[in-house]
């Protein structure tokens, strides 16, 4: 099993390009199920989750053709197996995003329940509730969601909680439904907007994406299209935090500050100088960071997917910071591993208090989930001496060529077995 060996203590300096967003790519790949004509995508990140999704779509009968260095063409005219089996779904919860498109296009779907998740419960009851409101007959038995509908009907759906994948699944189901569907309490994340833009380019009629009320006028069919996946805002934020924590100076290209207001505001509060361009962001770190408190909440508030990275940053900042996690109940598992590097962190329920220390020390640590992995990388880049990060398959789910990109910025990082 691969591990990362990092020699810390070197400020990150230089320029690196940001990849397409994993959390936009996965639902957009599923959107290909909605049309019998090809969907051509570019800026697709090379990640394990993307490979898993392409494999899942391929076993459903889609023709998957690589198109250049970061592109793919998906042709669903041969869709003949509307089933998402457990052995694929268990490795990636986003597989549930095939449910809405399959019911809309094929009239039925059999999708394995995603199962547990290291960072907390992420139930799919809102997906099921929305499909039932649209007239689908849904049964959950033997670990699978069975959904059927001759044709979905437009409906008013108000989700009990803000759910990104739930909003995306129901939006994809609604584009081929008869009549108007209104999704209230919808997720406002930029990735939801990117999916809506892709669907619109395929002929869908959607308004309100990016707000908490999305309206969809159903159409009889969608056509082929070409779409470029948005930049990964979490990868962007992670590299900004890494540069800040190491006292570096970096310029990130092929990205945008438009989706990162909450993150950039906190980095500026920490003392960083940040300059933005149309498709680039530059950061210059201060001699010593100031501790910054955060509270996670749905977009446009501070993203839960950046909480771990800011915890790592705060471990070497002046002062103490309070971190409140309101989205997932088990998302402080990285704190124990950061403590192995010398961090001073106290946990009380969903609140962590981080007291900055003068220096972290290298050690062997273990990643527990995707963003926890990123926090350990940041801490290792700061720490004195050598750090070995185990179970980095989590990193490969969400960060494209991370050792290559960090090396380009001057870090001493290599993959070992």
GROMACS .gro file of C-alpha atoms in nm:
model
  417
    1UNK     CA    1   0.000   0.000   0.000
    2UNK     CA    2   0.142   0.339  -0.102
    3UNK     CA    3   0.262   0.592   0.155
    4UNK     CA    4   0.392   0.948   0.132
    5UNK     CA    5   0.733   1.038   0.272
    6UNK     CA    6   0.769   1.412   0.335
    7UNK     CA    7   1.073   1.604   0.452
    8UNK     CA    8   0.931   1.916   0.612
    9UNK     CA    9   1.055   2.266   0.672
   10UNK     CA   10   1.065   2.407   0.317
   11UNK     CA   11   0.834   2.698   0.223
   12UNK     CA   12   0.626   2.627  -0.088
   13UNK     CA   13   0.716   2.860  -0.375
   14UNK     CA   14   0.621   2.871  -0.741
   15UNK     CA   15   0.324   2.811  -0.966
   16UNK     CA   16   0.096   2.511  -1.014
   17UNK     CA   17  -0.226   2.443  -1.210
   18UNK     CA   18  -0.544   2.333  -1.033
   19UNK     CA   19  -0.739   2.034  -1.164
   20UNK     CA   20  -1.108   2.001  -1.244
   21UNK     CA   21  -1.338   1.957  -0.945
   22UNK     CA   22  -1.403   1.601  -0.829
   23UNK     CA   23  -1.732   1.701  -0.668
   24UNK     CA   24  -1.851   1.854  -0.995
   25UNK     CA   25  -1.713   1.578  -1.219
   26UNK     CA   26  -1.893   1.289  -1.048
   27UNK     CA   27  -2.254   1.416  -1.089
   28UNK     CA   28  -2.176   1.546  -1.439
   29UNK     CA   29  -2.049   1.201  -1.540
   30UNK     CA   30  -2.384   1.063  -1.419
   31UNK     CA   31  -2.566   1.323  -1.632
   32UNK     CA   32  -2.444   1.133  -1.938
   33UNK     CA   33  -2.705   0.867  -1.853
   34UNK     CA   34  -2.983   1.112  -1.943
   35UNK     CA   35  -2.920   1.127  -2.319
   36UNK     CA   36  -2.872   0.881  -2.603
   37UNK     CA   37  -2.626   1.127  -2.759
   38UNK     CA   38  -2.260   1.172  -2.658
   39UNK     CA   39  -2.152   1.403  -2.375
   40UNK     CA   40  -1.798   1.538  -2.420
   41UNK     CA   41  -1.625   1.655  -2.102
   42UNK     CA   42  -1.293   1.831  -2.049
   43UNK     CA   43  -1.087   1.922  -1.740
   44UNK     CA   44  -1.172   1.580  -1.594
   45UNK     CA   45  -0.939   1.508  -1.299
   46UNK     CA   46  -0.740   1.182  -1.291
   47UNK     CA   47  -0.867   1.045  -0.960
   48UNK     CA   48  -0.962   0.706  -0.821
   49UNK     CA   49  -1.324   0.818  -0.767
   50UNK     CA   50  -1.349   0.929  -1.130
   51UNK     CA   51  -1.208   0.596  -1.250
   52UNK     CA   52  -1.459   0.412  -1.030
   53UNK     CA   53  -1.748   0.615  -1.173
   54UNK     CA   54  -1.633   0.554  -1.530
   55UNK     CA   55  -1.616   0.183  -1.452
   56UNK     CA   56  -1.967   0.190  -1.309
   57UNK     CA   57  -2.105   0.369  -1.615
   58UNK     CA   58  -1.921   0.128  -1.845
   59UNK     CA   59  -2.081  -0.177  -1.686
   60UNK     CA   60  -2.421  -0.015  -1.742
   61UNK     CA   61  -2.356  -0.021  -2.116
   62UNK     CA   62  -2.208   0.324  -2.176
   63UNK     CA   63  -1.928   0.363  -2.426
   64UNK     CA   64  -1.644   0.551  -2.255
   65UNK     CA   65  -1.373   0.704  -2.478
   66UNK     CA   66  -1.078   0.903  -2.347
   67UNK     CA   67  -1.038   1.235  -2.529
   68UNK     CA   68  -0.697   1.393  -2.488
   69UNK     CA   69  -0.510   1.440  -2.160
   70UNK     CA   70  -0.808   1.542  -1.947
   71UNK     CA   71  -1.117   1.467  -2.155
   72UNK     CA   72  -1.370   1.189  -2.200
   73UNK     CA   73  -1.664   1.119  -2.431
   74UNK     CA   74  -1.958   0.928  -2.282
   75UNK     CA   75  -2.211   0.769  -2.516
   76UNK     CA   76  -2.517   0.623  -2.342
   77UNK     CA   77  -2.711   0.507  -2.648
   78UNK     CA   78  -2.629   0.148  -2.545
   79UNK     CA   79  -2.746   0.187  -2.183
   80UNK     CA   80  -2.889  -0.156  -2.097
   81UNK     CA   81  -2.811  -0.237  -1.734
   82UNK     CA   82  -2.958   0.016  -1.487
   83UNK     CA   83  -2.786  -0.144  -1.188
   84UNK     CA   84  -2.520  -0.007  -0.952
   85UNK     CA   85  -2.380  -0.310  -0.766
   86UNK     CA   86  -2.252  -0.308  -0.410
   87UNK     CA   87  -1.891  -0.388  -0.501
   88UNK     CA   88  -1.863  -0.056  -0.686
   89UNK     CA   89  -2.089   0.160  -0.470
   90UNK     CA   90  -1.917   0.060  -0.144
   91UNK     CA   91  -1.592   0.226  -0.258
   92UNK     CA   92  -1.756   0.560  -0.344
   93UNK     CA   93  -2.074   0.706  -0.196
   94UNK     CA   94  -2.125   0.935  -0.496
   95UNK     CA   95  -2.234   0.627  -0.692
   96UNK     CA   96  -2.585   0.694  -0.560
   97UNK     CA   97  -2.596   0.983  -0.812
   98UNK     CA   98  -2.690   0.734  -1.086
   99UNK     CA   99  -3.028   0.677  -0.918
  100UNK     CA  100  -3.213   0.986  -1.045
  101UNK     CA  101  -3.084   0.973  -1.405
  102UNK     CA  102  -3.158   0.599  -1.438
  103UNK     CA  103  -3.518   0.630  -1.320
  104UNK     CA  104  -3.570   0.932  -1.547
  105UNK     CA  105  -3.424   0.771  -1.859
  106UNK     CA  106  -3.489   0.398  -1.812
  107UNK     CA  107  -3.795   0.400  -1.589
  108UNK     CA  108  -3.619   0.190  -1.329
  109UNK     CA  109  -3.300   0.161  -1.125
  110UNK     CA  110  -3.142  -0.080  -0.880
  111UNK     CA  111  -2.873   0.095  -0.678
  112UNK     CA  112  -2.688  -0.041  -0.378
  113UNK     CA  113  -2.717   0.156  -0.057
  114UNK     CA  114  -2.387   0.339  -0.003
  115UNK     CA  115  -2.331   0.206   0.349
  116UNK     CA  116  -2.122   0.366   0.621
  117UNK     CA  117  -1.881   0.656   0.597
  118UNK     CA  118  -1.579   0.734   0.814
  119UNK     CA  119  -1.675   1.098   0.869
  120UNK     CA  120  -2.037   1.031   0.967
  121UNK     CA  121  -2.381   0.938   0.846
  122UNK     CA  122  -2.484   1.060   0.502
  123UNK     CA  123  -2.832   0.912   0.455
  124UNK     CA  124  -3.009   0.890   0.119
  125UNK     CA  125  -3.361   0.927   0.256
  126UNK     CA  126  -3.399   1.270   0.095
  127UNK     CA  127  -3.318   1.122  -0.247
  128UNK     CA  128  -3.588   0.858  -0.197
  129UNK     CA  129  -3.842   1.106  -0.059
  130UNK     CA  130  -3.796   1.331  -0.363
  131UNK     CA  131  -3.833   1.048  -0.615
  132UNK     CA  132  -4.149   0.930  -0.440
  133UNK     CA  133  -4.290   1.283  -0.461
  134UNK     CA  134  -4.229   1.262  -0.837
  135UNK     CA  135  -4.434   0.943  -0.859
  136UNK     CA  136  -4.166   0.675  -0.838
  137UNK     CA  137  -4.234   0.351  -0.658
  138UNK     CA  138  -3.934   0.298  -0.432
  139UNK     CA  139  -3.848  -0.005  -0.221
  140UNK     CA  140  -3.539  -0.066  -0.012
  141UNK     CA  141  -3.463  -0.436   0.027
  142UNK     CA  142  -3.159  -0.660   0.051
  143UNK     CA  143  -2.931  -0.355   0.065
  144UNK     CA  144  -3.057  -0.207  -0.262
  145UNK     CA  145  -3.279   0.084  -0.361
  146UNK     CA  146  -3.531  -0.035  -0.625
  147UNK     CA  147  -3.705   0.254  -0.801
  148UNK     CA  148  -3.959   0.238  -1.085
  149UNK     CA  149  -4.168   0.493  -1.274
  150UNK     CA  150  -4.320   0.482  -1.623
  151UNK     CA  151  -4.247   0.856  -1.634
  152UNK     CA  152  -4.169   1.083  -1.344
  153UNK     CA  153  -4.408   1.370  -1.275
  154UNK     CA  154  -4.311   1.721  -1.173
  155UNK     CA  155  -4.353   1.793  -0.803
  156UNK     CA  156  -4.274   2.039  -0.526
  157UNK     CA  157  -3.996   1.893  -0.312
  158UNK     CA  158  -3.877   2.050   0.011
  159UNK     CA  159  -3.584   1.858   0.156
  160UNK     CA  160  -3.560   1.822   0.534
  161UNK     CA  161  -3.194   1.924   0.521
  162UNK     CA  162  -2.957   2.083   0.273
  163UNK     CA  163  -2.810   1.793   0.076
  164UNK     CA  164  -2.575   1.841  -0.218
  165UNK     CA  165  -2.605   1.493  -0.369
  166UNK     CA  166  -2.977   1.491  -0.296
  167UNK     CA  167  -3.024   1.819  -0.484
  168UNK     CA  168  -2.814   1.689  -0.775
  169UNK     CA  169  -2.995   1.355  -0.795
  170UNK     CA  170  -3.340   1.513  -0.791
  171UNK     CA  171  -3.240   1.783  -1.039
  172UNK     CA  172  -3.122   1.514  -1.285
  173UNK     CA  173  -3.440   1.313  -1.231
  174UNK     CA  174  -3.658   1.619  -1.289
  175UNK     CA  175  -3.512   1.725  -1.625
  176UNK     CA  176  -3.699   1.442  -1.801
  177UNK     CA  177  -4.009   1.449  -1.579
  178UNK     CA  178  -4.348   1.563  -1.703
  179UNK     CA  179  -4.423   1.918  -1.591
  180UNK     CA  180  -4.249   2.146  -1.343
  181UNK     CA  181  -4.042   2.038  -1.045
  182UNK     CA  182  -3.951   2.282  -0.769
  183UNK     CA  183  -3.673   2.186  -0.526
  184UNK     CA  184  -3.685   2.396  -0.209
  185UNK     CA  185  -3.407   2.408   0.052
  186UNK     CA  186  -3.176   2.317  -0.236
  187UNK     CA  187  -2.799   2.307  -0.196
  188UNK     CA  188  -2.631   2.623  -0.330
  189UNK     CA  189  -2.282   2.482  -0.389
  190UNK     CA  190  -2.096   2.585  -0.707
  191UNK     CA  191  -2.080   2.218  -0.808
  192UNK     CA  192  -2.462   2.212  -0.820
  193UNK     CA  193  -2.448   2.514  -1.051
  194UNK     CA  194  -2.188   2.343  -1.271
  195UNK     CA  195  -2.413   2.038  -1.306
  196UNK     CA  196  -2.707   2.263  -1.392
  197UNK     CA  197  -2.499   2.440  -1.659
  198UNK     CA  198  -2.405   2.105  -1.813
  199UNK     CA  199  -2.769   1.990  -1.813
  200UNK     CA  200  -2.879   2.319  -1.970
  201UNK     CA  201  -2.622   2.269  -2.246
  202UNK     CA  202  -2.787   1.929  -2.304
  203UNK     CA  203  -3.129   2.093  -2.346
  204UNK     CA  204  -3.262   2.096  -1.989
  205UNK     CA  205  -3.472   2.389  -1.866
  206UNK     CA  206  -3.341   2.487  -1.523
  207UNK     CA  207  -3.354   2.814  -1.331
  208UNK     CA  208  -3.244   2.912  -0.983
  209UNK     CA  209  -2.934   2.694  -0.951
  210UNK     CA  210  -2.710   2.855  -0.690
  211UNK     CA  211  -3.013   2.965  -0.485
  212UNK     CA  212  -3.218   2.762  -0.237
  213UNK     CA  213  -3.507   2.722  -0.485
  214UNK     CA  214  -3.443   2.545  -0.816
  215UNK     CA  215  -3.713   2.518  -1.084
  216UNK     CA  216  -3.698   2.257  -1.359
  217UNK     CA  217  -3.935   2.236  -1.655
  218UNK     CA  218  -3.923   1.877  -1.778
  219UNK     CA  219  -3.844   1.801  -2.143
  220UNK     CA  220  -3.899   1.488  -2.351
  221UNK     CA  221  -3.532   1.422  -2.413
  222UNK     CA  222  -3.184   1.570  -2.386
  223UNK     CA  223  -2.921   1.591  -2.658
  224UNK     CA  224  -2.542   1.567  -2.663
  225UNK     CA  225  -2.320   1.852  -2.547
  226UNK     CA  226  -1.968   1.967  -2.463
  227UNK     CA  227  -1.885   2.089  -2.113
  228UNK     CA  228  -1.573   2.195  -1.923
  229UNK     CA  229  -1.571   2.096  -1.555
  230UNK     CA  230  -1.517   2.380  -1.308
  231UNK     CA  231  -1.189   2.415  -1.113
  232UNK     CA  232  -1.162   2.229  -0.783
  233UNK     CA  233  -1.218   2.488  -0.510
  234UNK     CA  234  -1.115   2.246  -0.234
  235UNK     CA  235  -0.787   2.158  -0.406
  236UNK     CA  236  -0.732   2.532  -0.451
  237UNK     CA  237  -0.797   2.597  -0.083
  238UNK     CA  238  -0.572   2.310   0.020
  239UNK     CA  239  -0.271   2.444  -0.171
  240UNK     CA  240  -0.336   2.794  -0.039
  241UNK     CA  241  -0.335   2.655   0.317
  242UNK     CA  242  -0.016   2.457   0.249
  243UNK     CA  243   0.161   2.767   0.123
  244UNK     CA  244   0.035   2.972   0.417
  245UNK     CA  245   0.139   2.715   0.678
  246UNK     CA  246   0.490   2.675   0.534
  247UNK     CA  247   0.548   3.051   0.504
  248UNK     CA  248   0.556   3.030   0.126
  249UNK     CA  249   0.449   3.224  -0.180
  250UNK     CA  250   0.253   3.055  -0.461
  251UNK     CA  251   0.045   3.131  -0.768
  252UNK     CA  252  -0.234   2.886  -0.852
  253UNK     CA  253  -0.358   2.886  -1.213
  254UNK     CA  254  -0.668   2.745  -1.387
  255UNK     CA  255  -0.876   2.834  -1.084
  256UNK     CA  256  -1.098   3.112  -0.953
  257UNK     CA  257  -1.157   3.296  -0.628
  258UNK     CA  258  -1.529   3.323  -0.713
  259UNK     CA  259  -1.620   3.016  -0.507
  260UNK     CA  260  -1.373   3.069  -0.222
  261UNK     CA  261  -1.482   3.387  -0.043
  262UNK     CA  262  -1.510   3.224   0.301
  263UNK     CA  263  -1.171   3.050   0.269
  264UNK     CA  264  -0.988   3.355   0.133
  265UNK     CA  265  -1.135   3.578   0.404
  266UNK     CA  266  -0.998   3.346   0.674
  267UNK     CA  267  -0.654   3.326   0.510
  268UNK     CA  268  -0.641   3.705   0.500
  269UNK     CA  269  -0.745   3.712   0.868
  270UNK     CA  270  -0.447   3.481   0.932
  271UNK     CA  271  -0.220   3.748   0.782
  272UNK     CA  272  -0.180   3.626   0.424
  273UNK     CA  273  -0.156   3.864   0.129
  274UNK     CA  274  -0.383   3.734  -0.146
  275UNK     CA  275  -0.415   3.869  -0.500
  276UNK     CA  276  -0.678   3.739  -0.743
  277UNK     CA  277  -0.694   3.735  -1.122
  278UNK     CA  278  -0.963   3.610  -1.358
  279UNK     CA  279  -0.826   3.255  -1.356
  280UNK     CA  280  -0.548   3.261  -1.095
  281UNK     CA  281  -0.487   3.325  -0.723
  282UNK     CA  282  -0.159   3.430  -0.559
  283UNK     CA  283  -0.077   3.402  -0.188
  284UNK     CA  284   0.215   3.534   0.015
  285UNK     CA  285   0.236   3.413   0.373
  286UNK     CA  286   0.341   3.629   0.670
  287UNK     CA  287   0.642   3.546   0.887
  288UNK     CA  288   0.402   3.395   1.141
  289UNK     CA  289   0.034   3.316   1.094
  290UNK     CA  290  -0.239   3.436   1.330
  291UNK     CA  291  -0.484   3.176   1.459
  292UNK     CA  292  -0.827   3.192   1.294
  293UNK     CA  293  -1.150   3.040   1.427
  294UNK     CA  294  -1.396   2.878   1.185
  295UNK     CA  295  -1.744   2.731   1.186
  296UNK     CA  296  -1.846   2.499   0.903
  297UNK     CA  297  -2.185   2.534   0.735
  298UNK     CA  298  -2.339   2.480   0.390
  299UNK     CA  299  -2.224   2.705   0.104
  300UNK     CA  300  -2.166   2.999   0.090
  301UNK     CA  301  -2.041   2.965   0.449
  302UNK     CA  302  -1.711   2.799   0.540
  303UNK     CA  303  -1.687   2.454   0.375
  304UNK     CA  304  -1.657   2.141   0.587
  305UNK     CA  305  -1.413   2.008   0.327
  306UNK     CA  306  -1.163   2.280   0.433
  307UNK     CA  307  -1.197   2.231   0.808
  308UNK     CA  308  -0.911   1.981   0.844
  309UNK     CA  309  -0.670   2.194   0.641
  310UNK     CA  310  -0.735   2.497   0.862
  311UNK     CA  311  -0.686   2.284   1.172
  312UNK     CA  312  -0.340   2.196   1.039
  313UNK     CA  313  -0.268   2.563   0.962
  314UNK     CA  314  -0.373   2.668   1.312
  315UNK     CA  315  -0.135   2.420   1.477
  316UNK     CA  316   0.157   2.652   1.397
  317UNK     CA  317  -0.021   2.989   1.422
  318UNK     CA  318   0.009   3.247   1.699
  319UNK     CA  319  -0.271   3.216   1.953
  320UNK     CA  320  -0.563   2.975   1.985
  321UNK     CA  321  -0.846   2.900   1.743
  322UNK     CA  322  -1.187   2.741   1.790
  323UNK     CA  323  -1.316   2.511   1.517
  324UNK     CA  324  -1.683   2.411   1.514
  325UNK     CA  325  -1.793   2.132   1.281
  326UNK     CA  326  -2.168   2.144   1.211
  327UNK     CA  327  -2.196   1.915   0.906
  328UNK     CA  328  -2.047   1.575   1.002
  329UNK     CA  329  -2.028   1.422   1.348
  330UNK     CA  330  -1.698   1.231   1.316
  331UNK     CA  331  -1.483   1.479   1.128
  332UNK     CA  332  -1.210   1.542   1.386
  333UNK     CA  333  -1.030   1.210   1.348
  334UNK     CA  334  -0.727   1.388   1.203
  335UNK     CA  335  -0.676   1.570   1.535
  336UNK     CA  336  -0.531   1.257   1.697
  337UNK     CA  337  -0.285   1.216   1.410
  338UNK     CA  338  -0.189   1.584   1.416
  339UNK     CA  339  -0.116   1.542   1.788
  340UNK     CA  340   0.141   1.276   1.694
  341UNK     CA  341   0.327   1.555   1.515
  342UNK     CA  342   0.318   1.772   1.828
  343UNK     CA  343  -0.005   1.968   1.774
  344UNK     CA  344  -0.198   2.092   2.079
  345UNK     CA  345  -0.566   2.020   2.015
  346UNK     CA  346  -0.853   1.970   2.262
  347UNK     CA  347  -1.177   1.813   2.138
  348UNK     CA  348  -1.517   1.855   2.303
  349UNK     CA  349  -1.800   1.715   2.093
  350UNK     CA  350  -1.819   1.909   1.766
  351UNK     CA  351  -1.573   2.174   1.884
  352UNK     CA  352  -1.194   2.171   1.871
  353UNK     CA  353  -0.962   2.423   2.033
  354UNK     CA  354  -0.623   2.445   1.862
  355UNK     CA  355  -0.334   2.618   2.037
  356UNK     CA  356  -0.045   2.706   1.809
  357UNK     CA  357   0.295   2.556   1.889
  358UNK     CA  358   0.636   2.687   1.777
  359UNK     CA  359   0.726   2.372   1.582
  360UNK     CA  360   0.577   2.040   1.471
  361UNK     CA  361   0.798   1.730   1.464
  362UNK     CA  362   0.794   1.458   1.198
  363UNK     CA  363   0.640   1.119   1.282
  364UNK     CA  364   0.447   0.832   1.125
  365UNK     CA  365   0.075   0.913   1.088
  366UNK     CA  366  -0.227   0.749   0.930
  367UNK     CA  367  -0.490   0.911   0.707
  368UNK     CA  368  -0.853   0.839   0.801
  369UNK     CA  369  -1.041   1.014   0.520
  370UNK     CA  370  -0.982   1.235   0.218
  371UNK     CA  371  -0.959   1.579   0.377
  372UNK     CA  372  -0.789   1.441   0.690
  373UNK     CA  373  -0.517   1.322   0.452
  374UNK     CA  374  -0.474   1.676   0.323
  375UNK     CA  375  -0.437   1.813   0.675
  376UNK     CA  376  -0.161   1.560   0.748
  377UNK     CA  377   0.021   1.659   0.428
  378UNK     CA  378   0.010   2.027   0.530
  379UNK     CA  379   0.134   1.947   0.880
  380UNK     CA  380   0.411   1.724   0.739
  381UNK     CA  381   0.527   2.003   0.508
  382UNK     CA  382   0.565   2.226   0.814
  383UNK     CA  383   0.713   1.970   1.056
  384UNK     CA  384   1.082   1.942   1.136
  385UNK     CA  385   1.224   1.619   1.000
  386UNK     CA  386   1.057   1.332   0.817
  387UNK     CA  387   0.690   1.234   0.822
  388UNK     CA  388   0.547   0.912   0.680
  389UNK     CA  389   0.177   0.926   0.592
  390UNK     CA  390   0.009   0.585   0.563
  391UNK     CA  391  -0.316   0.491   0.385
  392UNK     CA  392  -0.283   0.765   0.124
  393UNK     CA  393  -0.533   0.592  -0.104
  394UNK     CA  394  -0.769   0.848   0.050
  395UNK     CA  395  -0.559   1.125  -0.107
  396UNK     CA  396  -0.576   0.962  -0.449
  397UNK     CA  397  -0.955   0.988  -0.434
  398UNK     CA  398  -0.947   1.367  -0.437
  399UNK     CA  399  -0.605   1.513  -0.523
  400UNK     CA  400  -0.461   1.466  -0.869
  401UNK     CA  401  -0.083   1.400  -0.878
  402UNK     CA  402  -0.034   1.561  -0.537
  403UNK     CA  403   0.332   1.462  -0.495
  404UNK     CA  404   0.411   1.593  -0.844
  405UNK     CA  405   0.241   1.927  -0.778
  406UNK     CA  406   0.399   1.972  -0.435
  407UNK     CA  407   0.743   1.884  -0.575
  408UNK     CA  408   0.693   2.153  -0.838
  409UNK     CA  409   0.648   2.398  -0.551
  410UNK     CA  410   0.975   2.288  -0.393
  411UNK     CA  411   0.854   2.034  -0.139
  412UNK     CA  412   1.043   1.713  -0.067
  413UNK     CA  413   0.770   1.455  -0.124
  414UNK     CA  414   0.788   1.104  -0.260
  415UNK     CA  415   0.561   0.804  -0.281
  416UNK     CA  416   0.694   0.487  -0.118
  417UNK     CA  417   0.565   0.137  -0.046
   0.00000   0.00000   0.00000
